[in-house]
Each structure stands twice: as structure tokens, then as C-alpha cells.
Short mmCIF file of C-alpha atoms and ligand atoms in Angstrom, two decimals:
data_model
loop_
_atom_site.label_atom_id
_atom_site.label_comp_id
_atom_site.label_asym_id
_atom_site.label_seq_id
_atom_site.Cartn_x
_atom_site.Cartn_y
_atom_site.Cartn_z
CA MET H 705 -9.45 -6.61 -20.28
CA GLU H 706 -7.68 -4.55 -22.90
CA ILE H 707 -8.30 -0.83 -22.61
CA VAL H 708 -9.23 0.61 -26.00
CA LYS H 709 -7.36 3.84 -26.66
CA GLU H 710 -9.10 5.48 -29.54
CA LEU H 711 -10.43 9.00 -29.77
CA LYS H 712 -13.54 9.16 -31.97
CA PHE H 713 -15.93 11.93 -32.93
CA SER H 714 -19.08 12.59 -34.88
CA VAL H 715 -20.51 16.01 -35.66
CA LEU H 716 -24.18 15.40 -34.80
CA SER H 717 -25.12 18.80 -36.22
CA SER H 718 -23.22 21.92 -37.22
CA GLY H 719 -24.58 25.15 -38.66
CA SER H 720 -26.43 28.30 -37.74
CA LYS H 721 -29.48 26.27 -36.56
CA ALA H 722 -27.96 23.66 -34.24
CA ASN H 723 -24.56 22.53 -33.03
CA SER H 724 -23.60 19.34 -31.23
CA LEU H 725 -20.40 17.30 -31.25
CA TYR H 726 -20.04 13.77 -29.91
CA ILE H 727 -16.60 12.62 -28.68
CA SER H 728 -15.63 9.26 -27.22
CA SER H 729 -12.46 7.75 -25.83
CA GLY H 730 -11.74 4.35 -24.30
CA GLN H 731 -13.72 5.15 -21.12
CA THR H 732 -15.71 8.30 -21.81
CA LYS H 733 -18.54 9.59 -23.98
CA ILE H 734 -19.39 13.28 -24.07
CA LEU H 735 -21.30 15.88 -26.03
CA ILE H 736 -19.94 19.35 -26.59
CA ASP H 737 -23.05 21.51 -27.01
CA ALA H 738 -26.60 20.24 -27.48
CA GLY H 739 -28.25 22.65 -29.89
CA LEU H 740 -30.59 20.03 -31.36
CA SER H 741 -33.77 19.14 -29.48
CA ALA H 742 -33.30 16.34 -26.96
CA LYS H 743 -35.29 13.99 -29.22
CA LYS H 744 -33.12 14.72 -32.27
CA THR H 745 -29.92 14.51 -30.21
CA ILE H 746 -30.89 11.02 -29.06
CA GLU H 747 -31.92 9.96 -32.61
CA ARG H 748 -28.58 11.08 -34.01
CA LEU H 749 -26.58 9.42 -31.23
CA ASN H 750 -28.48 6.20 -31.93
CA SER H 751 -27.82 6.60 -35.69
CA ILE H 752 -24.07 6.32 -35.03
CA GLY H 753 -24.56 3.36 -32.67
CA VAL H 754 -24.36 5.26 -29.36
CA SER H 755 -26.92 4.86 -26.57
CA GLU H 756 -27.83 8.16 -24.93
CA GLY H 757 -27.71 6.42 -21.54
CA ASP H 758 -23.96 5.95 -21.97
CA LEU H 759 -23.16 9.68 -22.04
CA ASP H 760 -20.89 10.84 -19.20
CA ALA H 761 -21.26 14.61 -19.58
CA ILE H 762 -22.53 17.50 -21.67
CA ILE H 763 -20.17 20.45 -22.06
CA ILE H 764 -21.34 23.90 -23.17
CA THR H 765 -19.22 26.38 -25.16
CA HIS H 766 -21.61 29.33 -24.80
CA GLU H 767 -25.24 30.18 -24.17
CA HIS H 768 -26.54 30.86 -27.71
CA ASP H 769 -29.65 28.87 -28.53
CA ASP H 770 -28.04 26.93 -31.41
CA HIS H 771 -25.71 25.40 -28.76
CA ILE H 772 -28.02 24.81 -25.77
CA ARG H 773 -31.55 24.15 -27.11
CA GLY H 774 -31.65 20.51 -25.98
CA VAL H 775 -29.63 20.81 -22.78
CA SER H 776 -32.41 21.33 -20.24
CA VAL H 777 -34.50 18.37 -21.42
CA LEU H 778 -31.43 16.14 -21.79
CA SER H 779 -30.36 16.97 -18.25
CA LYS H 780 -33.79 15.84 -17.01
CA LEU H 781 -33.84 12.66 -19.14
CA LEU H 782 -30.24 11.61 -18.53
CA ASP H 783 -28.30 11.54 -15.31
CA VAL H 784 -25.32 13.50 -16.63
CA PRO H 785 -23.50 16.55 -15.30
CA ILE H 786 -23.54 19.73 -17.39
CA TYR H 787 -20.15 21.48 -17.59
CA LEU H 788 -20.06 25.21 -18.33
CA THR H 789 -18.57 28.42 -17.00
CA GLN H 790 -20.28 30.03 -14.05
CA ALA H 791 -20.78 33.23 -16.06
CA CYS H 792 -22.44 31.30 -18.89
CA TYR H 793 -24.76 29.53 -16.42
CA LEU H 794 -25.78 32.67 -14.55
CA SER H 795 -26.38 34.70 -17.72
CA SER H 796 -28.50 32.12 -19.49
CA ILE H 797 -31.84 30.34 -19.31
CA LEU H 798 -29.92 27.33 -17.97
CA SER H 799 -29.77 28.90 -14.48
CA LYS H 800 -33.59 28.67 -14.41
CA THR H 801 -33.99 25.25 -16.01
CA ILE H 802 -31.10 23.22 -14.56
CA SER H 803 -30.55 23.00 -10.83
CA LEU H 804 -27.15 23.85 -9.43
CA HIS H 805 -26.44 20.30 -8.24
CA LYS H 806 -26.46 19.08 -11.86
CA VAL H 807 -23.85 21.57 -13.11
CA LEU H 808 -20.07 21.67 -12.80
CA PHE H 809 -18.16 24.85 -13.50
CA PHE H 810 -14.93 25.22 -15.45
CA ASP H 811 -12.80 28.31 -16.04
CA PRO H 812 -11.25 29.29 -19.36
CA LEU H 813 -7.61 28.15 -19.62
CA VAL H 814 -7.95 25.75 -16.67
CA ARG H 815 -7.65 22.15 -17.85
CA PHE H 816 -10.16 19.70 -16.38
CA ARG H 817 -10.69 15.96 -16.65
CA ILE H 818 -13.66 13.71 -17.27
CA ASN H 819 -12.41 10.14 -16.71
CA ASP H 820 -9.66 9.59 -19.32
CA LEU H 821 -10.43 12.78 -21.27
CA SER H 822 -8.59 16.03 -20.64
CA LEU H 823 -10.30 19.24 -21.75
CA LEU H 824 -8.71 22.65 -22.17
CA PRO H 825 -11.23 25.46 -22.72
CA PHE H 826 -9.64 28.45 -24.47
CA PRO H 827 -11.13 31.92 -24.99
CA ILE H 828 -12.70 32.83 -28.33
CA TYR H 829 -14.07 36.14 -29.68
CA HIS H 830 -17.85 36.01 -29.83
CA ASP H 831 -20.81 38.05 -28.58
CA ALA H 832 -21.64 35.66 -25.75
CA VAL H 833 -20.68 35.56 -22.06
CA GLN H 834 -17.26 33.88 -21.68
CA PRO H 835 -17.41 31.71 -24.85
CA VAL H 836 -14.75 29.03 -25.34
CA GLY H 837 -13.26 26.64 -27.87
CA PHE H 838 -11.86 23.29 -26.74
CA ARG H 839 -8.83 21.05 -26.98
CA VAL H 840 -9.97 17.54 -26.04
CA SER H 841 -7.36 14.81 -25.54
CA ASP H 842 -7.12 11.25 -24.38
CA ASN H 843 -3.56 10.28 -23.42
CA ASP H 844 -2.66 9.92 -27.06
CA LYS H 845 -4.72 12.01 -29.51
CA THR H 846 -6.20 15.51 -29.55
CA LEU H 847 -9.23 17.07 -31.20
CA VAL H 848 -9.72 20.86 -31.41
CA LEU H 849 -13.11 22.57 -31.71
CA LEU H 850 -13.10 26.19 -32.90
CA THR H 851 -16.41 27.72 -33.98
CA ASP H 852 -18.33 30.90 -33.09
CA THR H 853 -15.39 33.29 -33.12
CA GLY H 854 -15.11 36.54 -35.04
CA THR H 855 -11.35 36.37 -35.31
CA PHE H 856 -8.57 33.94 -34.43
CA GLU H 857 -4.94 34.67 -35.28
CA GLY H 858 -1.43 35.35 -33.96
CA GLU H 859 -0.64 33.85 -30.56
CA ASP H 860 -4.05 32.16 -30.36
CA LEU H 861 -3.09 29.77 -33.16
CA LYS H 862 -1.09 27.77 -30.58
CA TYR H 863 -4.38 26.23 -29.41
CA LEU H 864 -4.83 24.68 -32.86
CA TYR H 865 -1.43 23.04 -33.23
CA ASN H 866 -0.46 19.47 -32.41
CA CYS H 867 -3.84 17.89 -32.94
CA GLU H 868 -5.17 15.00 -35.01
CA ALA H 869 -8.52 16.61 -35.83
CA LEU H 870 -9.60 20.22 -36.24
CA ILE H 871 -13.25 21.22 -36.41
CA LEU H 872 -13.05 24.72 -37.79
CA GLU H 873 -15.72 27.33 -38.39
CA THR H 874 -16.23 28.37 -42.01
CA ASN H 875 -19.38 30.37 -41.37
CA HIS H 876 -19.68 32.63 -44.37
CA ASP H 877 -18.19 33.59 -47.69
CA ILE H 878 -17.61 37.35 -47.44
CA PRO H 879 -19.02 38.37 -50.88
CA THR H 880 -22.03 36.05 -50.40
CA LEU H 881 -22.69 37.48 -46.92
CA TRP H 882 -22.81 41.08 -48.14
CA SER H 883 -25.09 40.22 -51.07
CA CYS H 884 -27.50 37.93 -49.15
CA SER H 885 -30.91 38.90 -47.75
CA TYR H 886 -29.86 39.37 -44.09
CA PRO H 887 -30.60 42.81 -42.56
CA TRP H 888 -27.62 45.17 -42.48
CA GLN H 889 -27.15 44.89 -38.70
CA VAL H 890 -27.07 41.09 -38.89
CA LYS H 891 -24.41 41.20 -41.62
CA GLN H 892 -22.33 43.59 -39.52
CA ARG H 893 -22.65 41.35 -36.47
CA ILE H 894 -21.64 38.20 -38.36
CA ALA H 895 -18.65 39.84 -40.08
CA GLY H 896 -17.58 41.77 -36.95
CA PRO H 897 -14.76 41.00 -34.49
CA VAL H 898 -17.06 39.03 -32.15
CA GLY H 899 -19.19 37.34 -34.82
CA HIS H 900 -18.24 34.34 -36.91
CA LEU H 901 -15.20 33.18 -38.88
CA SER H 902 -15.38 33.62 -42.65
CA ASN H 903 -14.11 31.12 -45.21
CA GLU H 904 -11.32 33.59 -45.89
CA SER H 905 -10.21 33.65 -42.21
CA ALA H 906 -10.47 29.86 -41.92
CA SER H 907 -8.36 29.50 -45.07
CA LYS H 908 -5.62 31.62 -43.46
CA ILE H 909 -5.75 29.47 -40.32
CA VAL H 910 -5.29 26.29 -42.34
CA ASN H 911 -2.48 27.97 -44.30
CA ALA H 912 -0.68 28.77 -41.03
CA TYR H 913 0.00 25.03 -40.58
CA ASN H 914 2.41 25.26 -43.53
CA LYS H 915 4.75 27.42 -41.45
CA TYR H 916 4.36 25.24 -38.37
CA GLY H 917 6.85 22.41 -37.84
CA GLY H 918 4.85 20.05 -35.62
CA ASN H 919 2.02 17.61 -36.23
CA VAL H 920 -0.67 18.61 -38.69
CA PRO H 921 -4.24 17.30 -38.38
CA LYS H 922 -5.32 14.11 -40.14
CA ILE H 923 -8.85 15.48 -40.42
CA ILE H 924 -10.06 19.05 -40.87
CA CYS H 925 -13.81 19.52 -40.77
CA ALA H 926 -15.52 22.70 -42.02
CA ALA H 927 -18.20 23.63 -39.49
CA HIS H 928 -20.97 26.11 -38.59
CA ILE H 929 -21.59 26.74 -42.32
CA SER H 930 -24.34 29.31 -42.91
CA GLU H 931 -27.14 28.26 -45.25
CA ASN H 932 -27.71 31.84 -46.42
CA SER H 933 -24.21 33.19 -46.81
CA ASN H 934 -22.10 30.15 -47.69
CA SER H 935 -22.18 26.68 -49.24
CA PRO H 936 -20.38 23.44 -48.39
CA ASP H 937 -18.50 23.69 -51.72
CA LEU H 938 -17.25 27.23 -51.00
CA ALA H 939 -16.24 26.25 -47.45
CA ASN H 940 -14.43 23.15 -48.65
CA TYR H 941 -12.63 25.10 -51.37
CA ALA H 942 -11.50 27.72 -48.83
CA LEU H 943 -9.90 25.06 -46.62
CA THR H 944 -8.32 22.93 -49.34
CA SER H 945 -6.89 25.97 -51.16
CA GLY H 946 -5.67 27.35 -47.83
CA TRP H 947 -3.73 24.16 -47.22
CA ALA H 948 -1.78 24.40 -50.50
CA SER H 949 1.29 22.61 -49.12
CA LYS H 950 3.15 20.33 -51.49
CA ASN H 951 5.64 19.20 -48.85
CA ARG H 952 3.37 17.71 -46.22
CA ASN H 953 0.68 15.06 -46.14
CA SER H 954 -2.65 16.70 -46.76
CA PRO H 955 -5.37 16.23 -44.15
CA SER H 956 -8.72 14.73 -45.17
CA PHE H 957 -11.22 17.57 -45.52
CA TYR H 958 -14.91 17.20 -44.63
CA THR H 959 -17.88 19.55 -44.37
CA ALA H 960 -20.35 19.17 -41.50
CA GLY H 961 -24.02 20.12 -41.78
CA THR H 962 -27.31 20.07 -39.92
CA ALA H 963 -29.19 17.38 -41.89
CA ALA H 964 -27.66 14.27 -40.26
CA ALA H 965 -24.83 13.11 -38.02
CA SER H 966 -21.46 12.78 -39.73
CA ASP H 967 -19.60 9.49 -39.83
CA LEU H 968 -17.98 8.41 -36.58
CA PHE H 969 -14.34 9.29 -37.28
CA ALA H 970 -11.55 7.47 -35.44
CA LEU H 971 -8.26 9.33 -34.90
ZN1 LIG X 1647 -22.82 31.66 -30.91
ZN1 LIG X 1648 -23.27 29.01 -33.00
#
């Protein structure tokens, strides 16, 4: 039998309310985060032609509710291991709702494998316990997930290079954030060094690819877009204007939301 080597993904939901990313390779199907209810997670998997019973694992980036809401029920319904850091498990509701024999611990910056997928968790800057972004690779292609980080620059940009897909937080537009109805403390938290990436910061990240000589992504997806302090159009404009390279093939730009699962993209 021919082994299919194709990395695919669908953003099941992305935004301040719920985050969940489906990734599949030739042999493996995983979720990174399950912030939708279990029922909605299953509905959205089914909407892209995936049976929930085929999942091999659920991986958690951090313990905020918009990333773990469905995890406890899914772990009861499905016989899948839950991967997370020990600190995340012990500090969260998950230590009370999911028994230890169903969880597997990873450490930031220690690569681990699930069948034919290799996952590298890397540290991000967010007000959670040991939050991480991910590089996920089959033997051929790589997808990077970077959301829920207040800042990301300099040396850290190495985690974003040499990938075929980048799912990148464009949480807020700075002027819209400061003029929206959020309380002052919430605005400060979001804009702070361990809050969320602005359109402006994401634009700079995309622009950094212009100075980088290696592979650039085929797909860049704007993610974790706030409903109150951003819009898909503003987020998309930030990324496309950040790219601004005339010399290199432009990636395809998409915006992910919370209303429905995205297409199932093949890399
Ligand atoms: Zn968070
Ligand atoms: Zn979040």
C-alpha cells in the first residue's frame, strides 16, 4: 500500500472565544487545543470529513479556557492521550478532570513524536503557565502555530522559518483596541508583553521573511482575531502589507474565525 505523505490542516475555530486546530499526516490525526465544546469540536471535524474516532491525540498549548474548554469531555468520549506540560496540567482544571493515565507530558524545546509527526514546542510570552507555540512536521512539510504571545521577535523568529504554513496571531489593531469598550486593565493586559500579538507586530513578523533567505510559507493564516478590537479585513491587510516583497512568491493569505471550520488545506 502506498503511504500518503501529505500534511493537511484545518482551523476548526480561532479567536478570543475558542481555538482548535486539526492537523493530519499520512498516519496521524491530531488536534492542537480544544477550546470548542466537545459537541462542536466533533461537528466541525465531521464537517471537514474527519471522524472524531480517528483522532490520535489532543495537544494543549496552555490552560486558558478558550484552548481547553472541550478537552475533559473529549478525553472521556474518545480514547486519546492528552499531551501537555506537567506545569500546565498541575495548574489547571485538567488535573481534576482528566486522570493521570490519560495524559502525556512534554517539555518546551524537547521534540516529541506521535507516529509520523514530529512536534517541537517552543516558548511564547503569555500570561499562562508554560505556554508554547508549535512546529509540527511530517518527514517533508512543516506547519507553525504561533498565537497567544505578547511579543515575538529577534532570535525567536527562527522557530517560524522553513515552514510551508504559518498560523499567526493577529489579535488586535492597536488604535481599535484603545478605543474599544474593554475595561482599561483588559486593554493593558492584551497589549502588554505577555498578552496578545497585534496586527502591527504580526506585520513585522511577516516582513522579516523578506530578509530571510530560506523557504517562505505557501500559506499564512491570520488567527486569534478579536471581535471587539480587530476585523478580518484589518488583520488581512496587516499581513499582506507586511509581506510587501516584489522578489519572492507571495504566500496565500487567509483569515481564520470562530463561525466554522476553515477549508482543509494540503501543504
Ligand atoms: Zn491564552
Ligand atoms: Zn487564546
